[in-house]
XYZ file of C-alpha atoms in Angstrom:
432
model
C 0.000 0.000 0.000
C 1.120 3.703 -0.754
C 0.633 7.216 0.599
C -0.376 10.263 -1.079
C 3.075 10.530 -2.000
C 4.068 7.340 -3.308
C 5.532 6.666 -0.020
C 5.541 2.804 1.278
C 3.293 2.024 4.259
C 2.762 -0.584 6.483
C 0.359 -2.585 7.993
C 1.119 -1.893 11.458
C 0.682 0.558 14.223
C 3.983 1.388 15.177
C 6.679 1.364 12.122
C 5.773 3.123 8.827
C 7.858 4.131 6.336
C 7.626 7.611 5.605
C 9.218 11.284 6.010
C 5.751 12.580 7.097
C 4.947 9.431 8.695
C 8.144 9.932 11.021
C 8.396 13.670 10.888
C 9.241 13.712 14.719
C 11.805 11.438 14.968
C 13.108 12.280 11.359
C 13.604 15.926 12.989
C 15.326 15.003 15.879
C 17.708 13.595 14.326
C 18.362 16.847 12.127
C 18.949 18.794 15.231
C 21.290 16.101 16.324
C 23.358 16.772 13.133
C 23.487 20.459 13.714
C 25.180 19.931 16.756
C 27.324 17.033 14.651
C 28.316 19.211 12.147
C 29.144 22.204 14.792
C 32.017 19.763 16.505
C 34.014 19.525 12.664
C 32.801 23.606 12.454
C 35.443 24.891 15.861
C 38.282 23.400 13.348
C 37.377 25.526 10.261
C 38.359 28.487 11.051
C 40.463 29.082 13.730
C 42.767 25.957 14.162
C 44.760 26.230 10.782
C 45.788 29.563 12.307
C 46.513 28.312 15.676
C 49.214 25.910 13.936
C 50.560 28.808 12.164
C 50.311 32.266 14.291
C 50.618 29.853 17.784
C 52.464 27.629 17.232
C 54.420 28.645 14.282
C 54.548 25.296 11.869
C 54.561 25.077 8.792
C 51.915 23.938 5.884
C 52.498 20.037 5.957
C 52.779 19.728 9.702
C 49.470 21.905 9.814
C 47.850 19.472 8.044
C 48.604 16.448 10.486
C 45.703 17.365 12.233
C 43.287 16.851 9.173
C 44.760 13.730 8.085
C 44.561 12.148 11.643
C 40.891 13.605 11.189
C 40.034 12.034 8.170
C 42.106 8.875 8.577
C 40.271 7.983 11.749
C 36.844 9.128 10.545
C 37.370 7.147 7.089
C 38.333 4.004 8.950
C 35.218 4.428 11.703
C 32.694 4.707 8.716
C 33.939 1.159 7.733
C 33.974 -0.258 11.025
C 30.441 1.403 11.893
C 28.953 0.013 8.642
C 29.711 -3.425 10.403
C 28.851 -3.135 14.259
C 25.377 -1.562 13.298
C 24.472 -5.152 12.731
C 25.209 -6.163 16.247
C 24.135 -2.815 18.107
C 21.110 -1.131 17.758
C 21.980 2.127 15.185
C 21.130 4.774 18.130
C 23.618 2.806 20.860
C 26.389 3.521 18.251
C 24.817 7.247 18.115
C 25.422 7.226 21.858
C 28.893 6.195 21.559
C 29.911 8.416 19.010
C 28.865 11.583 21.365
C 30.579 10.153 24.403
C 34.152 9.205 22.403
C 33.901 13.304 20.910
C 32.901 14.308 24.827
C 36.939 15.526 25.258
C 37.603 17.075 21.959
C 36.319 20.642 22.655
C 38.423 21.047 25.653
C 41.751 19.576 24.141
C 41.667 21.772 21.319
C 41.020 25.181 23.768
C 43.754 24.186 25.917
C 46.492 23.177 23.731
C 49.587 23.290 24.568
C 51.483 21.619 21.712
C 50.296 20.500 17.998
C 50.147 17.221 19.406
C 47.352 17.891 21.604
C 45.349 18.706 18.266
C 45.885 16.070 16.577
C 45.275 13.815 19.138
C 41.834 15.258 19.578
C 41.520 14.981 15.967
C 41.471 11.116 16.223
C 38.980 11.643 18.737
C 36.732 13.697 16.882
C 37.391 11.282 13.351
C 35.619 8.362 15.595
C 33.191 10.785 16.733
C 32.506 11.950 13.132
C 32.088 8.524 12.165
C 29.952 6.969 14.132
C 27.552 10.128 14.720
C 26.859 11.025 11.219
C 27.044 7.698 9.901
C 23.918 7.130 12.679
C 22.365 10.332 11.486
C 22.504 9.078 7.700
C 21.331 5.463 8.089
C 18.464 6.589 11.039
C 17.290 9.113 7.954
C 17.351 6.418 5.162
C 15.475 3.821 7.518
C 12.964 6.478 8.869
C 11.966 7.463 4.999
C 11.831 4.910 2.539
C 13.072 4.203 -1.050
C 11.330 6.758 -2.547
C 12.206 10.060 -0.340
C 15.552 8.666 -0.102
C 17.973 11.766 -1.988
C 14.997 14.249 -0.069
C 15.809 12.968 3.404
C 19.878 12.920 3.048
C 19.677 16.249 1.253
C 17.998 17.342 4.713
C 20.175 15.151 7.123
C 23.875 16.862 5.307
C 21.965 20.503 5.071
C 21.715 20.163 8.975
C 25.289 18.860 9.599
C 26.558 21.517 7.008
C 24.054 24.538 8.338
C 26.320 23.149 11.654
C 30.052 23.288 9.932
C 28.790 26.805 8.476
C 27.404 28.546 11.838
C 30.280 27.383 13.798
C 33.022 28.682 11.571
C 31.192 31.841 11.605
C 30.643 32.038 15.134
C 34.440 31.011 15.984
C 36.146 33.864 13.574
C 34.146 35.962 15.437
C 34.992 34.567 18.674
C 38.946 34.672 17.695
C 38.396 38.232 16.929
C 36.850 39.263 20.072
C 39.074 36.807 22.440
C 41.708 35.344 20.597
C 42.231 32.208 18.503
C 42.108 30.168 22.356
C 40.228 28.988 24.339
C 36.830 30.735 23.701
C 36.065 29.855 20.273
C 36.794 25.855 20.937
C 34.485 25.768 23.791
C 31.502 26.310 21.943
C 31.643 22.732 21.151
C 31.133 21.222 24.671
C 27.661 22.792 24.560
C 27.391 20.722 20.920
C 28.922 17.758 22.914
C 25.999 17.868 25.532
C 23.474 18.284 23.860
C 23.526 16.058 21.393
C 24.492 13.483 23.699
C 21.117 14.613 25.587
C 19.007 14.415 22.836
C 20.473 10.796 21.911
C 20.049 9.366 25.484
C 16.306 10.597 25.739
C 14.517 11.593 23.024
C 16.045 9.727 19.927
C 14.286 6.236 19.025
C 16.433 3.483 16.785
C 15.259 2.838 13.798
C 15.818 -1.102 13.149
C 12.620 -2.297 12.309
C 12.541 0.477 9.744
C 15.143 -0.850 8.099
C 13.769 -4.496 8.561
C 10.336 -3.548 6.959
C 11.637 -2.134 3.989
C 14.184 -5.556 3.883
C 11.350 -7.296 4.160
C 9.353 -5.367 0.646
C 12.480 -5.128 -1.135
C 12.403 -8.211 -3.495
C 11.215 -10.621 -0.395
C 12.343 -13.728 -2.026
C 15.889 -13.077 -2.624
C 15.826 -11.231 0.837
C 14.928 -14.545 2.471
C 17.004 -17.035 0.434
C 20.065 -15.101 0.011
C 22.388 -14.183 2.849
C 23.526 -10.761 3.527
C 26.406 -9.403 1.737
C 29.028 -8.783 4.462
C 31.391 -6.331 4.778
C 34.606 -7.219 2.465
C 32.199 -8.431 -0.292
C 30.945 -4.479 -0.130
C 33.926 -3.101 0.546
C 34.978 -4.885 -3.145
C 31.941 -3.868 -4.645
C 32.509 -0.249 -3.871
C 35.909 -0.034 -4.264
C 36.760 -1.318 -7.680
C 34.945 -4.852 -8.507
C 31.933 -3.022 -9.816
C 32.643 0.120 -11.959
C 29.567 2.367 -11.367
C 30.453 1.975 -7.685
C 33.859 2.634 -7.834
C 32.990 5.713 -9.770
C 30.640 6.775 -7.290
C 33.565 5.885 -4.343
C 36.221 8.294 -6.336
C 33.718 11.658 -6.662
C 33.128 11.393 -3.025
C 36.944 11.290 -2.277
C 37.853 13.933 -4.250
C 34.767 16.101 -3.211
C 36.381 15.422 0.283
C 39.786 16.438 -1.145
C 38.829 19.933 -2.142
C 37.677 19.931 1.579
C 40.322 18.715 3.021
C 42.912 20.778 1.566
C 40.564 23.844 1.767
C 40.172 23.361 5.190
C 43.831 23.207 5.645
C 45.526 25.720 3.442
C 42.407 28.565 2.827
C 42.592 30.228 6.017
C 46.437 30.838 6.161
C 46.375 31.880 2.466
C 43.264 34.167 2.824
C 45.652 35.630 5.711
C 48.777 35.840 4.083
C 46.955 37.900 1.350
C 45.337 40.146 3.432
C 41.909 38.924 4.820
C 40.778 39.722 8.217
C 40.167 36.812 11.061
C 36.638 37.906 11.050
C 36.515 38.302 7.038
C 38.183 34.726 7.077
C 35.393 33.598 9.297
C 32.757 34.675 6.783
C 34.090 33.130 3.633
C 35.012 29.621 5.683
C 31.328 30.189 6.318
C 30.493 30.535 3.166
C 31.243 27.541 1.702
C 29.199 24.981 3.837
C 26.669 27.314 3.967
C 25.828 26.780 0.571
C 26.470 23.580 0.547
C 23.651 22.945 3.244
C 21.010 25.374 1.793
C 21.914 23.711 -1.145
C 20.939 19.981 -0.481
C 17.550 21.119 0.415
C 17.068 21.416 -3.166
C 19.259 19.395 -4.862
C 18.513 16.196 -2.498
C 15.016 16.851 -4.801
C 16.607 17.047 -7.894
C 18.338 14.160 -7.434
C 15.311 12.120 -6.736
C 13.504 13.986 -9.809
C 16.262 13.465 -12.946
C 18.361 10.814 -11.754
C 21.916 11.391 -9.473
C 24.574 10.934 -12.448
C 23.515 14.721 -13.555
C 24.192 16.783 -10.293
C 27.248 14.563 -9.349
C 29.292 15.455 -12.963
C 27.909 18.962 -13.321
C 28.974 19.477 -9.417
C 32.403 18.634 -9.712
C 32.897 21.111 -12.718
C 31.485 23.849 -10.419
C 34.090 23.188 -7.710
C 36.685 22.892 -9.773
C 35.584 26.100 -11.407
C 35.355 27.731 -7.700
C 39.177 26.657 -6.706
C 40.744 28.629 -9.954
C 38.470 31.597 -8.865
C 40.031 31.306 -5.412
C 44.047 31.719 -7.229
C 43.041 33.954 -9.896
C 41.310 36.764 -7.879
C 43.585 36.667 -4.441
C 44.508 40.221 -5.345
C 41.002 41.119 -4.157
C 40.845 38.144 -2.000
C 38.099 38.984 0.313
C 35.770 38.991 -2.913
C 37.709 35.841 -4.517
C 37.365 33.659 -1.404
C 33.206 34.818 -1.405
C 32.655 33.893 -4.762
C 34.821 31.148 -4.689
C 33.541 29.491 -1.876
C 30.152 29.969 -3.202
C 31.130 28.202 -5.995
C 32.563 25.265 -3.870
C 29.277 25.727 -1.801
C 27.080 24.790 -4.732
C 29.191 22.175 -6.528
C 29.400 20.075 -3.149
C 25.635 20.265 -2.494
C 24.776 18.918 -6.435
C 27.397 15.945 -4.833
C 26.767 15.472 -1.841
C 23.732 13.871 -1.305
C 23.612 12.413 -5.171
C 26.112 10.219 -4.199
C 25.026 8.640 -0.913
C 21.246 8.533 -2.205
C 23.530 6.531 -5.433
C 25.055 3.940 -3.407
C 22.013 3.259 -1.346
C 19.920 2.872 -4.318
C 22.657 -0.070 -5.468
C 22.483 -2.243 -3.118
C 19.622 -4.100 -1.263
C 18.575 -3.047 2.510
C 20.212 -5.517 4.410
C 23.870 -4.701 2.418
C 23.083 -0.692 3.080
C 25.134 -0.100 5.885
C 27.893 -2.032 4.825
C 27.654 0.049 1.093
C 27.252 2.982 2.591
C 30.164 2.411 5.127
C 32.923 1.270 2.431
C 32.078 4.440 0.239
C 32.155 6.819 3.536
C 35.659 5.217 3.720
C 36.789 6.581 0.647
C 34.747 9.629 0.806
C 36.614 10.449 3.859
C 40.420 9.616 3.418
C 39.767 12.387 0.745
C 40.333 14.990 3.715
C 43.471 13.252 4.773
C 44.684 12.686 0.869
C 43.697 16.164 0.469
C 45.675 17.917 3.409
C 48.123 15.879 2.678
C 48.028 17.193 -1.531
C 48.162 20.409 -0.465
C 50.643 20.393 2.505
C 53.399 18.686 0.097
C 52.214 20.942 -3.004
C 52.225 24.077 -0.853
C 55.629 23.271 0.905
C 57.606 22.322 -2.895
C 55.653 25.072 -4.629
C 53.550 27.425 -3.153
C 49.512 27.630 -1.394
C 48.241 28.596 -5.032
C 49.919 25.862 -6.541
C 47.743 23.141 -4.410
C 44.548 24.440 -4.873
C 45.263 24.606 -8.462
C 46.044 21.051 -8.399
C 43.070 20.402 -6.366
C 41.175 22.005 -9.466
C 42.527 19.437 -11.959
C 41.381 16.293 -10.377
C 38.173 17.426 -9.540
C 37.760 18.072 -13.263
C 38.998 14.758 -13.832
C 36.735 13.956 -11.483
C 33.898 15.034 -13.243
C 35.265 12.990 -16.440
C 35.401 9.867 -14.816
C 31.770 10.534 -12.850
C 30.680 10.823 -16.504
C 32.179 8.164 -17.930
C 32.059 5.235 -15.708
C 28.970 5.799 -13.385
C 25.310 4.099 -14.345
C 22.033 5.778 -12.395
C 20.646 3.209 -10.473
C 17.731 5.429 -9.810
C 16.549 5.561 -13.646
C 18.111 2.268 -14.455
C 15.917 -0.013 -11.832
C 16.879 -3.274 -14.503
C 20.593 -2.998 -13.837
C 21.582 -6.221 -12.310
C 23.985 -4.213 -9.402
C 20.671 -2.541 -8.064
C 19.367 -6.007 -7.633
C 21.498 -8.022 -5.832
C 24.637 -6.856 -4.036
């Protein structure tokens, strides 16, 4: 039986399938990414500078702290993909906000680089099981057919997060310097959301078992479960489309990575304000959040190959901006981060509605936690791009480079990746 809106129901009292059918729940887990997204948003702004006007290192060693970042988050999103079978999704949600319960304070209180990117580990596990939660809690709660809707609105709240907090914390650094202040904001994150998961939030498991259960019943109850390494394969490089889909998101997280790492010293360096450094770092996942509300849509209206090639030529497009105008720089970081803003939010949710379309519901997490892995060593390949780039040439130089594989990007996106979406009789989309 269907809804209004072509939404699944169910025969029961107590699980539907549905965003208005789970509006409440669906909603508290927004606000839980907020507060998600405002423990990555203290770093944006403000600790790039503390390596470099505090502590006085260079580019490369700056970046240490977003590869230990994304290394640790990339390797929890394949890990969590695994345990949510044995734990219920909103224990691991618990978890994740007790393991990130330090961060805030380590990062105010530094005394040495180390410090940072120790807490950096700590908020990579954090990242990954949180927001991994967030995402899967979303995809159960909905339903196939609100899928790229409901992720558009789960990564607009975790960006609307990243964006307010890298606002707030230029501002902060302005007022009170680059320490302590701004990184305490995040403890309030920290309790909250923990609050909110110990009380309020429900888990979501018999969602996902109900729509396991209408997907293809036959096959769901003859066939075992793809497990982990089987996905991991799939996503990686046995299946094509996949592996296409696994590349965009690492070099989506790329540009971010090495954005995040070299922007703020470069915007600095050529003249830009803390507070004017605030705005444009705000800027860019700003966009990117009020974005996905509307591209999430698209994606579910004309397919998700479209959005994901036409966003990585916007990026790419953005970064040169960024080089070529740093003689105004103030307006060149605006208009380039705009431009990153868009790109990312035609991307973003595209490719996670992409690989969930793929596969069938029981393999979901495990799909969705192999392509998070590569999706998120892209911020530790991409600090790690720039940091080498920047140190043999120059802070231009990387982001340049950063330009020319996200066109490639693009090529390879349009090349090499089928639309499970539009294509329903591709075999992939059956089975895996």
């Amino acid at each position: 039986m269907t809804g209004p809106d072509g939404t699944a129901k169910v025969a029961t009292a107590s699980v539907r399938l549905g965003l208005r059918e789970n509006v409440v729940q669906f909603s508290l887990l927004a606000v839980v990414n907020l507060f998600v997204g405002g423990m990555v948003g203290l770093e944006r702004t403000v600790t790039p500078l503390v390596g470099a006007e505090v502590f006085g290192l260079g580019d490369l060693t700056i970046a240490l702290f977003v590869v230990a970042f994304g290394l640790t988050k990339a390797v929890t999103n394949l890990v969590g993909g695994a345990v949510v079978g044995r734990f219920t999704r909103r224990r691991v949600l618990i978890v994740g906000w007790l393991v990130g319960l330090p961060v805030p304070f380590m990062l105010a209180f530094a005394t040495s680089w180390w410090w940072v990117v120790a807490a950096n580990v700590l908020l990579g596990v954090n990242q990954g099981l949180t927001w991994s939660m967030t995402v899967n809690m979303k995809i159960d709660l909905v339903g196939p057919s609100r899928r790229g809707l409901a992720l558009g609105i789960n990564e607009t709240a975790g960006y609307l997060g990243v964006a307010l907090t890298a606002l707030a914390t230029g501002y902060l650094a302005t007022s009170y310097g680059l320490q302590p202040i701004p990184e305490l904001l995040g403890a309030c994150y920290v309790v909250a959301g923990l609050a909110l998961a110990v009380t309020v939030v429900r888990d979501t498991g018999a969602h996902a078992r109900l729509e396991a259960a209408q997907h293809r019943p036959a096959a769901a109850s003859h066939e075992p479960s793809p497990g982990l390494a089987h996905m991991f394969a799939q996503v990686s490089w046995r299946d094509r489309s996949l592996a296409s889909i696994s590349q965009a998101g690492l070099v989506n997280n790329l540009n971010d990575g090495l954005t995040w790492v070299l922007l703020p010293v470069l915007l600095v360096r050529s003249g830009v304000a803390l507070d004017g450094v605030g705005i444009i770092k705000a800027l860019y996942p700003f966009m990117w959040a009020v974005g996905m509300l509307g591209t999430g849509h698209l994606a579910d209206r004309i397919g998700r190959k479209v959005p994901v090639v036409v966003g990585m030529a916007v990026q790419a497009v953005g970064l040169v901006v960024i080089v070529a105008g740093l003689s105004h720089a103030f307006v060149a970081g605006l208009v380039g981060s705009f431009l990153l803003g868009i790109g990312t939010a035609l991307v973003y949710p595209a490719l996670l509605a992409a690989i969930s379309d793929a596969v069938h519901p029981t393999a979901r997490a495990a799909a969705l936690g192999g392509y998070r892995f590569w999706r998120d060593t892209g911020y530790a390949i991409g600090a790690l791009v720039g940091g080498v780039t920047a140190a043999l040439a120059s802070l231009q130089a990387a982001v340049l480079v950063a330009a020319v594989l996200t066109a490639a990007s693009g090529l390879w996106s349009l090349v090499a990746m089928h639309d499970p979406h539009r294509d329903r009789r591709r075999p992939t989309s059956d089975m895996i």
